Amino acid sequence: SSYNGVVDIALSFNGVDFAMINATYEYVPNAIVHSVSPARGPIVGTTVVTVFGSGFKNTSYLSCRFGNAVVRAHEYVDTTEIRCVAPANYEGDVVVDVTNNNADYTSSGVTYTYQEEAQIVSLAPSSGPVNGGTTVLIRGHHLSGNDVQCRFGSIVVPAAVESDEIATCVSPVVSSSGVVHVSISRNAADFSSQTMQFLYHSIITIDSVSPST
């Protein structure tokens, strides 16, 4: 129906005489999914995916469907934006749909890609000065992606990917020396559960050399 709004429901046993009952039915515009962000995440799930579109309604039935797996909406922002937590799934692409009533789903064809979680095996070097600027070579598995980032403690920096097993990141500036944990993300959202330690040390200064010649 092209009608939008709430109507009363009447009941008839003979098709002629109708009796009003204490119930209503609401017609709402068709929901549409335009895009999702991030568009990829680990197969273990738990990624908070923002779904952009139109016609979303803040009901108790508002849900996202990732392939065949249905999850209730994590957060309703407005009629054009909701958030859902991706469930676990196999590696590959799935279509993301939304329902307002747990019955009628969108059919927009927007996909979400499940991928293996990045793993870090080693860092080289594993230390650098607090003023940053150290190019750190990361070796591991499943490091490639469209939006790869490194996290030093709580500071996120972009990564340069050389292959699925090699990436580099430049250490950021920190305020004090000490050990931080380094992790990597393939989607700028979910960082590897496995981390490696990077030691920040004070800036090395040279006062003099002897002999000078």
Coordinates of C-alpha atoms in Angstrom, one line a residue, residues 51-187:
V51 CA 23.6 0.9 8.6
F52 CA 22.7 3.9 6.5
G53 CA 19.4 4.1 4.6
S54 CA 15.8 5.4 5.0
G55 CA 12.6 4.3 6.5
F56 CA 14.0 2.9 9.7
K57 CA 11.5 2.9 12.6
N58 CA 12.3 2.7 16.3
T59 CA 10.3 -0.4 17.2
S60 CA 11.1 -3.4 19.4
Y61 CA 11.3 -5.5 16.3
L62 CA 13.9 -3.3 14.5
S63 CA 16.6 -5.8 13.4
C64 CA 19.4 -6.4 10.9
R65 CA 19.9 -9.6 9.0
F66 CA 23.5 -10.6 8.0
G67 CA 22.9 -13.4 5.4
N68 CA 20.6 -15.7 7.3
A69 CA 21.5 -14.5 10.8
V70 CA 19.1 -12.0 12.4
V71 CA 20.2 -9.6 15.3
R72 CA 18.2 -7.0 17.0
A73 CA 19.3 -3.4 16.4
H74 CA 22.0 -2.3 18.8
E75 CA 21.1 1.4 18.5
Y76 CA 18.5 3.5 16.7
V77 CA 19.9 6.9 15.7
D78 CA 17.1 8.2 13.4
T79 CA 15.1 7.1 10.3
T80 CA 18.3 7.1 8.2
E81 CA 20.8 5.4 10.6
I82 CA 20.9 2.4 12.9
R83 CA 23.7 0.3 14.4
C84 CA 23.8 -3.5 14.6
V85 CA 26.4 -5.9 16.0
A86 CA 27.5 -8.3 13.3
P87 CA 27.1 -11.9 14.4
A88 CA 29.8 -14.5 13.8
N89 CA 29.8 -16.0 10.3
Y90 CA 32.0 -17.8 7.7
E91 CA 34.5 -15.9 5.6
G92 CA 32.9 -14.2 2.6
D93 CA 30.2 -11.7 1.6
V94 CA 26.7 -11.6 3.0
V95 CA 23.8 -9.3 2.2
V96 CA 22.6 -6.9 5.0
D97 CA 18.9 -6.3 5.3
V98 CA 16.8 -4.4 7.8
T99 CA 13.3 -5.1 9.1
N100 CA 11.0 -2.8 11.2
N101 CA 8.5 -5.5 12.0
N102 CA 10.4 -8.8 12.1
A103 CA 8.6 -9.9 9.0
D104 CA 9.3 -7.6 6.0
Y105 CA 12.9 -7.1 5.1
T106 CA 14.7 -4.7 2.7
S107 CA 16.1 -6.1 -0.5
S108 CA 18.7 -3.5 -1.3
G109 CA 21.6 -5.9 -2.0
V110 CA 24.2 -4.1 0.2
T111 CA 26.9 -6.5 1.2
Y112 CA 29.2 -7.0 4.3
T113 CA 32.4 -9.0 4.0
Y114 CA 33.5 -11.4 6.7
Q115 CA 37.3 -11.9 6.9
E116 CA 39.9 -13.5 9.1
E117 CA 41.2 -11.5 12.0
A118 CA 44.6 -10.0 11.6
Q119 CA 47.4 -11.6 13.6
I120 CA 50.8 -10.1 14.6
V121 CA 53.8 -12.4 14.9
S122 CA 56.7 -9.9 15.3
L123 CA 57.7 -6.2 15.4
A124 CA 61.0 -4.9 14.2
P125 CA 62.3 -2.8 15.8
S126 CA 60.4 -3.4 19.0
S127 CA 61.5 -0.1 20.6
G128 CA 61.9 3.6 19.7
P129 CA 62.1 7.1 21.1
V130 CA 59.1 8.9 22.6
N131 CA 59.2 11.5 19.9
G132 CA 58.0 8.8 17.5
G133 CA 58.9 8.5 13.8
T134 CA 60.2 4.9 14.0
T135 CA 59.2 2.8 11.0
V136 CA 58.1 -0.5 12.5
L137 CA 57.9 -3.6 10.3
I138 CA 55.1 -5.9 11.3
R139 CA 55.0 -9.5 10.3
G140 CA 51.9 -11.6 10.8
H141 CA 48.9 -13.1 9.0
H142 CA 45.8 -11.6 7.3
L143 CA 47.2 -8.1 7.4
S144 CA 45.8 -6.9 4.1
G145 CA 42.7 -4.8 3.8
N146 CA 41.2 -1.5 2.5
D147 CA 41.6 0.5 5.7
V148 CA 44.5 -1.0 7.7
Q149 CA 45.6 0.8 10.9
C150 CA 48.0 0.2 13.8
R151 CA 47.3 1.0 17.4
F152 CA 50.2 1.9 19.8
G153 CA 48.5 1.8 23.1
S154 CA 45.5 4.0 22.5
I155 CA 47.0 6.0 19.5
V156 CA 45.9 4.9 16.0
V157 CA 48.1 5.5 13.0
P158 CA 47.7 4.4 9.3
A159 CA 49.5 1.3 8.1
A160 CA 51.2 0.6 4.7
V161 CA 50.5 -2.9 3.6
E162 CA 53.1 -4.7 1.6
S163 CA 51.5 -8.1 1.5
D164 CA 49.1 -10.3 3.5
E165 CA 52.0 -11.0 5.9
I166 CA 53.9 -7.7 6.0
A167 CA 52.9 -4.2 6.9
T168 CA 54.7 -1.1 8.3
C169 CA 53.6 1.6 10.7
V170 CA 55.3 4.7 11.9
S171 CA 55.3 5.0 15.7
P172 CA 53.4 8.0 17.0
V173 CA 54.7 10.6 19.6
V174 CA 53.9 9.7 23.2
S175 CA 54.3 11.7 26.4
S176 CA 56.4 9.3 28.4
S177 CA 58.6 6.3 28.1
G178 CA 57.4 2.8 28.8
V179 CA 55.8 -0.3 27.1
V180 CA 52.7 -0.1 25.0
H181 CA 50.8 -2.9 23.2
V182 CA 50.6 -2.8 19.4
S183 CA 47.6 -4.2 17.6
I184 CA 46.5 -4.0 14.0
S185 CA 43.1 -3.6 12.3
R186 CA 42.0 -4.5 8.8
N187 CA 38.8 -2.3 8.8

